[in-house]
Amino acid sequence: MRLPYAPSEPPSSDPDAVDIYARIAARRNPRPLIPLDLSLLHSPPVADGWNSFLGAIRTRTIIDQGLLELAVCRVAVLTQAVYEWNAHAPLALKGGIQPQVLQAVRTLPSTATGEAGEVLKANEALEQSSLTSRQKAIVQYADEMTQTVKVRDSTFGRLQTEGFSDREIVELTTGIAGYNCVSRVLVALDVGENNAKEMKSVDELVGK
């Protein structure tokens, strides 16, 4: 961590901070505050807004949680956010993503960047992978949102063709955007001291 972590308990002299700590602790319960919380709590108002936004994505959305975690894992791979991968790859497996699919998400080349020939080969590799059609649509969407920001009409249309509702598309979009924000904070501040480490392998995660 490039900064010292904030105290795990709020200053009793600041009632607003006490309330904010309590809200974050309630979402984490029964776990303690995590390093990301203790990084953000240098600015309690920012930590509070973060907790509300990410809490809504994690606990109040209707999109399949396995698919959402698959998207988060793809963001982690593209942004080299080791902390994010190690936290969310187990959740993807728990949400029903098969190990071979998670491994593909980790190793497939980006479908969004590179020379035209490279992008073509990357898309061919995605289509030939073990991912389902819906999972492929999500990976392609996450690639473009994360790396080029602008999403092609064909990529967006594929989500609709795959049957995602308007609400699910908004939840997927905000989930990908939100965890891009998370990964950038994690990597910039080296939260959890993970930047120099390797992402856990899928075999290691499955063997837990």
Short mmCIF file of C-alpha atoms in Angstrom, two decimals, residues 15-173:
data_model
loop_
_atom_site.label_atom_id
_atom_site.label_comp_id
_atom_site.label_asym_id
_atom_site.label_seq_id
_atom_site.Cartn_x
_atom_site.Cartn_y
_atom_site.Cartn_z
CA PRO A 15 -20.22 11.54 14.29
CA ASP A 16 -20.47 11.51 10.48
CA ALA A 17 -17.43 9.26 10.21
CA VAL A 18 -18.84 6.98 12.91
CA ASP A 19 -22.03 6.55 10.86
CA ILE A 20 -20.07 5.92 7.66
CA TYR A 21 -17.87 3.28 9.29
CA ALA A 22 -21.01 1.62 10.62
CA ARG A 23 -22.64 1.48 7.18
CA ILE A 24 -19.54 -0.03 5.59
CA ALA A 25 -19.14 -2.52 8.45
CA ALA A 26 -22.79 -3.55 8.05
CA ARG A 27 -22.22 -4.42 4.40
CA ARG A 28 -19.06 -6.37 5.18
CA ASN A 29 -20.56 -8.22 8.16
CA PRO A 30 -19.55 -10.80 9.34
CA ARG A 31 -16.17 -9.97 7.78
CA PRO A 32 -14.08 -7.09 9.11
CA LEU A 33 -13.31 -4.04 7.01
CA ILE A 34 -11.05 -5.00 4.11
CA PRO A 35 -7.91 -3.19 2.90
CA LEU A 36 -9.87 -1.41 0.17
CA ASP A 37 -12.22 0.03 2.81
CA LEU A 38 -9.29 1.19 4.91
CA SER A 39 -7.79 2.86 1.86
CA LEU A 40 -10.95 4.74 0.96
CA LEU A 41 -11.70 5.71 4.56
CA HIS A 42 -9.01 8.36 4.38
CA SER A 43 -11.96 10.21 2.82
CA PRO A 44 -15.08 8.99 4.66
CA PRO A 45 -17.55 10.72 2.29
CA VAL A 46 -15.95 9.05 -0.72
CA ALA A 47 -15.91 5.69 1.08
CA ASP A 48 -19.60 6.16 1.91
CA GLY A 49 -20.59 6.82 -1.70
CA TRP A 50 -18.43 3.96 -2.89
CA ASN A 51 -20.05 1.61 -0.40
CA SER A 52 -23.55 2.60 -1.55
CA PHE A 53 -22.76 2.26 -5.27
CA LEU A 54 -20.84 -1.01 -5.14
CA GLY A 55 -23.23 -2.36 -2.52
CA ALA A 56 -26.14 -1.82 -4.90
CA ILE A 57 -24.30 -3.60 -7.71
CA ARG A 58 -23.42 -6.52 -5.47
CA THR A 59 -26.65 -6.99 -3.54
CA ARG A 60 -29.54 -5.33 -5.34
CA THR A 61 -29.14 -6.39 -8.96
CA ILE A 62 -31.03 -9.11 -10.78
CA ILE A 63 -28.39 -10.08 -13.33
CA ASP A 64 -27.00 -13.57 -12.84
CA GLN A 65 -24.23 -13.24 -10.27
CA GLY A 66 -21.98 -15.72 -12.03
CA LEU A 67 -22.12 -13.68 -15.23
CA LEU A 68 -21.49 -10.46 -13.33
CA GLU A 69 -18.46 -12.01 -11.62
CA LEU A 70 -17.22 -13.29 -14.97
CA ALA A 71 -17.28 -9.69 -16.23
CA VAL A 72 -15.47 -8.46 -13.11
CA CYS A 73 -12.80 -11.12 -13.56
CA ARG A 74 -12.28 -10.06 -17.17
CA VAL A 75 -11.83 -6.46 -16.03
CA ALA A 76 -9.28 -7.64 -13.46
CA VAL A 77 -7.31 -9.48 -16.14
CA LEU A 78 -7.31 -6.56 -18.57
CA THR A 79 -6.29 -4.04 -15.90
CA GLN A 80 -3.84 -6.44 -14.19
CA ALA A 81 -5.63 -5.95 -10.88
CA VAL A 82 -4.33 -8.94 -8.89
CA TYR A 83 -6.34 -8.05 -5.78
CA GLU A 84 -9.55 -7.90 -7.83
CA TRP A 85 -8.94 -11.23 -9.55
CA ASN A 86 -8.07 -13.02 -6.32
CA ALA A 87 -11.22 -11.68 -4.65
CA HIS A 88 -13.68 -12.25 -7.49
CA ALA A 89 -12.48 -15.39 -9.28
CA PRO A 90 -13.66 -17.53 -6.31
CA LEU A 91 -17.01 -15.73 -6.44
CA ALA A 92 -17.31 -16.51 -10.16
CA LEU A 93 -16.76 -20.19 -9.43
CA LYS A 94 -19.28 -20.02 -6.60
CA GLY A 95 -21.73 -18.39 -9.00
CA GLY A 96 -21.56 -21.35 -11.36
CA ILE A 97 -18.82 -20.36 -13.79
CA GLN A 98 -16.95 -23.50 -14.80
CA PRO A 99 -13.19 -23.64 -14.17
CA GLN A 100 -12.37 -24.00 -17.87
CA VAL A 101 -14.45 -20.92 -18.62
CA LEU A 102 -12.71 -18.91 -15.91
CA GLN A 103 -9.35 -20.04 -17.28
CA ALA A 104 -10.38 -18.85 -20.74
CA VAL A 105 -11.43 -15.49 -19.32
CA ARG A 106 -7.96 -15.20 -17.83
CA THR A 107 -6.01 -16.21 -20.93
CA LEU A 108 -7.99 -15.16 -24.02
CA PRO A 109 -6.45 -12.17 -25.85
CA SER A 110 -8.35 -8.91 -25.90
CA THR A 111 -10.97 -8.60 -28.62
CA ALA A 112 -10.80 -4.80 -28.44
CA THR A 113 -7.22 -3.68 -29.05
CA GLY A 114 -4.37 -4.41 -31.42
CA GLU A 115 -3.89 -4.52 -35.17
CA ALA A 116 -6.88 -5.55 -37.27
CA GLY A 117 -5.46 -9.02 -37.78
CA GLU A 118 -4.86 -9.46 -34.07
CA VAL A 119 -8.40 -8.40 -33.20
CA LEU A 120 -9.76 -10.82 -35.80
CA LYS A 121 -7.73 -13.68 -34.34
CA ALA A 122 -8.80 -12.73 -30.81
CA ASN A 123 -12.45 -12.80 -31.81
CA GLU A 124 -11.97 -16.16 -33.50
CA ALA A 125 -10.32 -17.50 -30.34
CA LEU A 126 -13.26 -16.25 -28.27
CA GLU A 127 -15.79 -17.87 -30.58
CA GLN A 128 -13.88 -21.17 -30.50
CA SER A 129 -13.59 -21.15 -26.71
CA SER A 130 -15.64 -23.14 -24.23
CA LEU A 131 -17.66 -20.09 -23.19
CA THR A 132 -21.40 -20.05 -23.79
CA SER A 133 -22.81 -17.58 -26.28
CA ARG A 134 -23.94 -15.27 -23.46
CA GLN A 135 -20.54 -15.44 -21.79
CA LYS A 136 -18.82 -14.58 -25.07
CA ALA A 137 -21.05 -11.54 -25.47
CA ILE A 138 -20.10 -10.36 -21.98
CA VAL A 139 -16.37 -10.83 -22.53
CA GLN A 140 -16.51 -8.85 -25.76
CA TYR A 141 -18.51 -6.09 -24.06
CA ALA A 142 -16.11 -5.96 -21.10
CA ASP A 143 -13.10 -5.83 -23.43
CA GLU A 144 -14.43 -2.84 -25.32
CA MET A 145 -15.75 -0.98 -22.27
CA THR A 146 -12.44 -1.44 -20.48
CA GLN A 147 -9.95 -0.83 -23.25
CA THR A 148 -11.52 1.35 -25.93
CA VAL A 149 -14.48 2.75 -23.93
CA LYS A 150 -16.51 3.10 -27.13
CA VAL A 151 -18.60 -0.03 -27.71
CA ARG A 152 -19.41 -1.13 -31.22
CA ASP A 153 -23.07 -1.33 -32.18
CA SER A 154 -22.62 -5.00 -33.04
CA THR A 155 -21.20 -5.76 -29.61
CA PHE A 156 -24.03 -3.97 -27.84
CA GLY A 157 -26.61 -5.57 -30.10
CA ARG A 158 -25.24 -8.99 -29.24
CA LEU A 159 -26.26 -8.50 -25.61
CA GLN A 160 -29.80 -7.81 -26.75
CA THR A 161 -29.78 -10.77 -29.12
CA GLU A 162 -28.67 -12.96 -26.22
CA GLY A 163 -31.80 -11.93 -24.35
CA PHE A 164 -30.44 -9.58 -21.72
CA SER A 165 -33.14 -7.17 -20.56
CA ASP A 166 -32.68 -3.41 -20.43
CA ARG A 167 -32.23 -3.63 -16.67
CA GLU A 168 -29.68 -6.43 -16.96
CA ILE A 169 -27.69 -4.47 -19.56
CA VAL A 170 -27.62 -1.41 -17.28
CA GLU A 171 -26.52 -3.59 -14.35
CA LEU A 172 -23.85 -5.28 -16.45
CA THR A 173 -22.63 -1.94 -17.78
#
